[in-house]
Amino acid sequence: MIERPLTDWLPLTMKEVEKRGWDEVDVVLVSGDAYVDHPAFGTAVIGRIMESEGFRVAIIAQPNWKDDLRDFKKFGKPKYFFGVTAGCMDSMVNHYTANKRLRSNDSYTPGGEAGFRPDYATIVYTNILKQLYPDVPVLLGGIEASLRRVTHYDYWKDQLMPSILVDAKADMLVYGMGEQPLREILKLARKGVPFSSMRNINQVAYLHDASTELRDYNNWSTVELASHEVCLEDKIKYAANFKIVEVESNKWQANRITQNVGNQVLVINPPFKTMEEAEIDKSFDLPYTRLPHPKYKKRGPIPAYDMIKFSVNMHRGCFGGCSFCTISAHQGKFIASRSEESVLKEVDEITKHPEFKGYISDLGGPSANMYKMKGKDESICARCQSPSCIHPVICSNLDTSHKPLTELYRKVDANPAIKKAFVGSGVRYDLLVDDFNKNNQDGNHDEYMEQLTTRHVSGRLKVAPEHTSDDTLRIMRKPSFKYFKLFKKKYDQIQEKYNLKQPLIPYFISSHPGCEEQDMANLAAETKDLGFQLEQVQDFTPTPMTVAEVIYYSGVHPYTLKPVKTAKTREEKLAQNRYFFWYKSEHKDWIRNRLNKLKRPDLVERLLGSSKKEHTGGKPKFSNNYSGNKKNKF
C-alpha cells in the first residue's frame, strides 16, 4: 500500500500546518470525534467545504478539556472564527444508555475507548474557547447544537434547558445539515462582516439583546414562542412550543421563530429549501481521503469508521416523521438525493480502498428506500405543513416510485469490482405494502422487492415495525402492525420462490409514550405467533426535538395537548422489557403472575402455553430473528 502524504488530510497539528507553508489558520474546527476524512463524518464535510472556498482549516479533534488546555491553544487564534461540534452524536446519547448508565465504549474514538469527550461537549468546548480567546467568534454546528437550539428537555439532568447558545455563550449556531448556511457565512466572513451583522442568513440561530429592536429581514414573518421562563413554569406551554418549532422546521416557506430567554431574545431564522441534486453532489464529491487521520494508526480502529468505510449514503432526509426519531428534525423531511453519477463515482472510489474485498456494506440512507422520492407537484409541497408525508396515510402527491433505486442497484452490481452490494440501512417496509401505499401504479415496488431480496440482503433484512399496538403506533406516527404482516408475507413468498434463507430483523421499542404494560405483553404474543424469538429491544430514550421527548416531559401530546401515559420509573420500564423474553425460564413465573393480576389469562396462554404443554416439552417454532438494538441517529 502506497503511503499517502500527510497533507492529503486537513491538519491536526502545527507541524502539518507548517508543511503546507501556512503562516496562520483561517478557521479552527473543534470536534468531539476523532478526525475521519470521509463524507459520513460532519467535521470532514465542513472542513472540506471551507477548503473548497479557499479557507485554511485546521482541526482540533477530541481535545483534552481537563489539563492546561494546550490542545485548544495549539493553532493560536484563527483569522476568522472557531467552529465547534460535539461530533456525529449528541454527547449525552453517546455517553449514556436509556437507563442513564455510562457506556463503556465510544464508536467515534480510536480503539472504541470511552472518555475522550466531555458531557455536553459543545458547551464545554465553547466555554473554554471563550475563556482563552474572548474576541474570536464561535460558530456552533452538528447534531447536539442543532437539536438543542431552543428550550428543550434534557433527560440526563431531568430538567428543561434553554437554547444551547445561552450556556455555550457562542456567537451563532447553524442547525440542520449546514452546507448552505456555511457557504453564506464564509462569503460574508471573507468580506470582513462580523458575526453580529450576519442576521439575514437562513438556517442560523443567534441571541439578540432584548433591550434593542429586532430588525426584519427578507420579508420573513415572525412567530413568537412562549419564553424559556414561562416554559419552566408551564409544561403545556412548552409542549405547545414544540408544535410550532416542528412545523416551521419542515416548511419550504417558513417563519422566523423568536423566544425570550432572560434579557435576550433567541432568534431562529427559517431553514433553506432542501438541497438540489447538484448541491448535494458538491458535498459528496469533495477530495476526501476516505480514511482516518494517520495519527490514530497505533491507537486501534475507529468502530464508526469500520462500520461505514465500504458504504454509500445516497440521500439525506426522511419523510417518516416518527415521534421518537431525530432524523427529520436535523436532516429535514424532504429528501435530498445525489445523482447516479455521484453515487457511482463514490462506488469506484471505494473499490480503490486498500482493504476492499468486493463487498459494499450499505447502499442506503436514513431510510434505505427513499432515494429520489419527492412531491409530484412541488407547489403542493411548498404549502405543506405536515411533519410526515406518510402518516396517518401516504400523501397522494408523494412519488414513491422505487424504479430509480432499483436501476441504481443494478448499475452498482454491474461494476466488475463489486461482488455484492448490500443494503444495511433499515428499509421502510410500509412503502412496499400496496394496501398501505396506493401509489404503486406500475408495480415497481414488487420489482424493487425482488431486486432487494435476491441481490442485496446480507443474511437478514432490517425493518422497523416498532410496535404492535395501534394506539402506540399512532403516537409513534407509524402504520398499523397489520401492514408489517402483509410485508412479511410478501417477503416470505420471494424467499420461497428463490429458495433463500434470509430472516427479517424487526426492531421494536419498549416504554414509548402511549405504551402500557399490556401492550408489550401483546407485542410479545404477536411476534411469537409470527415465529420470532426476540433477543434485544430498544428501551425508549427521550432525545431533544422529538414529539416523544415532549410527551415524556410534559405528559401531553404537543399537537392535541391531551394527556398521554408514559412509563417512567425503572420498575415500569423493566416490566415492559421482560415480556420480550417470555422464553427465558427466569421470567416465566413473573409473567404468569403479572398477567393473571392484569386479568389477561389469554396472554398467559399465548405466551407460555398451558402448564401441561410446558411439561411435555411442546415448543413453538422460531426463526432466528431478533430485534437489534437500534442506535439512535442523534
JSON list of C-alpha atoms in Angstrom, two decimals, residues 307 310-315 359-371 402 405-406 408-410 412-413 418 420-429 432 448-463 487 491 502-505 507 633:
[
{"chain": "A", "resi": 307, "resn": "MET", "atom": "CA", "xyz": [-18.88, 0.22, 10.08]},
{"chain": "A", "resi": 310, "resn": "PHE", "atom": "CA", "xyz": [-17.45, 0.46, 2.44]},
{"chain": "A", "resi": 311, "resn": "SER", "atom": "CA", "xyz": [-20.92, 2.03, 2.50]},
{"chain": "A", "resi": 312, "resn": "VAL", "atom": "CA", "xyz": [-22.52, 4.70, 0.32]},
{"chain": "A", "resi": 313, "resn": "ASN", "atom": "CA", "xyz": [-25.04, 7.28, 1.57]},
{"chain": "A", "resi": 314, "resn": "MET", "atom": "CA", "xyz": [-27.29, 8.02, -1.42]},
{"chain": "A", "resi": 315, "resn": "HIS", "atom": "CA", "xyz": [-29.62, 10.60, 0.07]},
{"chain": "A", "resi": 359, "resn": "TYR", "atom": "CA", "xyz": [-18.39, -6.06, -0.87]},
{"chain": "A", "resi": 360, "resn": "ILE", "atom": "CA", "xyz": [-20.32, -2.80, -0.37]},
{"chain": "A", "resi": 361, "resn": "SER", "atom": "CA", "xyz": [-21.79, -2.96, 3.16]},
{"chain": "A", "resi": 362, "resn": "ASP", "atom": "CA", "xyz": [-24.62, -0.49, 2.55]},
{"chain": "A", "resi": 363, "resn": "LEU", "atom": "CA", "xyz": [-26.26, 1.30, -0.36]},
{"chain": "A", "resi": 364, "resn": "GLY", "atom": "CA", "xyz": [-28.54, 3.37, 1.81]},
{"chain": "A", "resi": 365, "resn": "GLY", "atom": "CA", "xyz": [-29.59, 6.48, 3.64]},
{"chain": "A", "resi": 366, "resn": "PRO", "atom": "CA", "xyz": [-31.56, 7.36, 6.78]},
{"chain": "A", "resi": 367, "resn": "SER", "atom": "CA", "xyz": [-34.27, 5.08, 5.35]},
{"chain": "A", "resi": 368, "resn": "ALA", "atom": "CA", "xyz": [-32.77, 2.86, 2.67]},
{"chain": "A", "resi": 369, "resn": "ASN", "atom": "CA", "xyz": [-35.59, 3.18, 0.15]},
{"chain": "A", "resi": 370, "resn": "MET", "atom": "CA", "xyz": [-36.47, 6.89, -0.09]},
{"chain": "A", "resi": 371, "resn": "TYR", "atom": "CA", "xyz": [-33.98, 7.73, -2.86]},
{"chain": "A", "resi": 402, "resn": "HIS", "atom": "CA", "xyz": [-38.67, 2.66, -6.43]},
{"chain": "A", "resi": 405, "resn": "LEU", "atom": "CA", "xyz": [-33.35, 3.00, -6.82]},
{"chain": "A", "resi": 406, "resn": "THR", "atom": "CA", "xyz": [-33.75, -0.40, -8.50]},
{"chain": "A", "resi": 408, "resn": "LEU", "atom": "CA", "xyz": [-29.10, 2.31, -9.45]},
{"chain": "A", "resi": 409, "resn": "TYR", "atom": "CA", "xyz": [-28.70, -1.00, -7.59]},
{"chain": "A", "resi": 410, "resn": "ARG", "atom": "CA", "xyz": [-28.33, -2.73, -10.96]},
{"chain": "A", "resi": 412, "resn": "VAL", "atom": "CA", "xyz": [-23.69, -0.76, -8.95]},
{"chain": "A", "resi": 413, "resn": "ASP", "atom": "CA", "xyz": [-23.99, -4.53, -9.45]},
{"chain": "A", "resi": 418, "resn": "ILE", "atom": "CA", "xyz": [-18.30, -5.38, -6.95]},
{"chain": "A", "resi": 420, "resn": "LYS", "atom": "CA", "xyz": [-22.10, -7.88, -3.76]},
{"chain": "A", "resi": 421, "resn": "ALA", "atom": "CA", "xyz": [-23.64, -4.55, -2.74]},
{"chain": "A", "resi": 422, "resn": "PHE", "atom": "CA", "xyz": [-25.75, -4.96, 0.38]},
{"chain": "A", "resi": 423, "resn": "VAL", "atom": "CA", "xyz": [-28.44, -2.72, 1.84]},
{"chain": "A", "resi": 424, "resn": "GLY", "atom": "CA", "xyz": [-27.56, -2.36, 5.53]},
{"chain": "A", "resi": 425, "resn": "SER", "atom": "CA", "xyz": [-29.78, 0.65, 6.32]},
{"chain": "A", "resi": 426, "resn": "GLY", "atom": "CA", "xyz": [-33.31, -0.03, 7.56]},
{"chain": "A", "resi": 427, "resn": "VAL", "atom": "CA", "xyz": [-35.89, -0.44, 4.78]},
{"chain": "A", "resi": 428, "resn": "ARG", "atom": "CA", "xyz": [-39.16, 1.47, 5.17]},
{"chain": "A", "resi": 429, "resn": "TYR", "atom": "CA", "xyz": [-41.37, -1.57, 4.61]},
{"chain": "A", "resi": 432, "resn": "LEU", "atom": "CA", "xyz": [-43.74, -1.53, -0.21]},
{"chain": "A", "resi": 448, "resn": "TYR", "atom": "CA", "xyz": [-37.68, -3.43, -6.15]},
{"chain": "A", "resi": 449, "resn": "MET", "atom": "CA", "xyz": [-38.52, -6.06, -3.53]},
{"chain": "A", "resi": 450, "resn": "GLU", "atom": "CA", "xyz": [-37.31, -8.88, -5.77]},
{"chain": "A", "resi": 451, "resn": "GLN", "atom": "CA", "xyz": [-34.09, -6.99, -6.58]},
{"chain": "A", "resi": 452, "resn": "LEU", "atom": "CA", "xyz": [-33.51, -6.16, -2.91]},
{"chain": "A", "resi": 453, "resn": "THR", "atom": "CA", "xyz": [-34.29, -9.65, -1.59]},
{"chain": "A", "resi": 454, "resn": "THR", "atom": "CA", "xyz": [-32.36, -11.64, -4.18]},
{"chain": "A", "resi": 455, "resn": "ARG", "atom": "CA", "xyz": [-29.29, -9.41, -4.59]},
{"chain": "A", "resi": 456, "resn": "HIS", "atom": "CA", "xyz": [-28.83, -7.04, -1.66]},
{"chain": "A", "resi": 457, "resn": "VAL", "atom": "CA", "xyz": [-29.66, -8.75, 1.64]},
{"chain": "A", "resi": 458, "resn": "SER", "atom": "CA", "xyz": [-26.65, -9.68, 3.74]},
{"chain": "A", "resi": 459, "resn": "GLY", "atom": "CA", "xyz": [-28.06, -12.66, 5.61]},
{"chain": "A", "resi": 460, "resn": "ARG", "atom": "CA", "xyz": [-31.00, -10.76, 7.08]},
{"chain": "A", "resi": 461, "resn": "LEU", "atom": "CA", "xyz": [-33.14, -7.69, 6.36]},
{"chain": "A", "resi": 462, "resn": "LYS", "atom": "CA", "xyz": [-33.75, -4.94, 8.91]},
{"chain": "A", "resi": 463, "resn": "VAL", "atom": "CA", "xyz": [-37.20, -3.35, 9.17]},
{"chain": "A", "resi": 487, "resn": "PHE", "atom": "CA", "xyz": [-44.94, -7.19, 4.09]},
{"chain": "A", "resi": 491, "resn": "TYR", "atom": "CA", "xyz": [-41.09, -11.15, 1.64]},
{"chain": "A", "resi": 502, "resn": "GLN", "atom": "CA", "xyz": [-32.69, -14.55, 4.93]},
{"chain": "A", "resi": 503, "resn": "PRO", "atom": "CA", "xyz": [-34.66, -13.78, 8.09]},
{"chain": "A", "resi": 504, "resn": "LEU", "atom": "CA", "xyz": [-36.34, -10.47, 8.74]},
{"chain": "A", "resi": 505, "resn": "ILE", "atom": "CA", "xyz": [-34.96, -8.47, 11.67]},
{"chain": "A", "resi": 507, "resn": "TYR", "atom": "CA", "xyz": [-36.95, -3.52, 15.50]},
{"chain": "A", "resi": 633, "resn": "LYS", "atom": "CA", "xyz": [-29.35, 8.57, 14.96]}
]
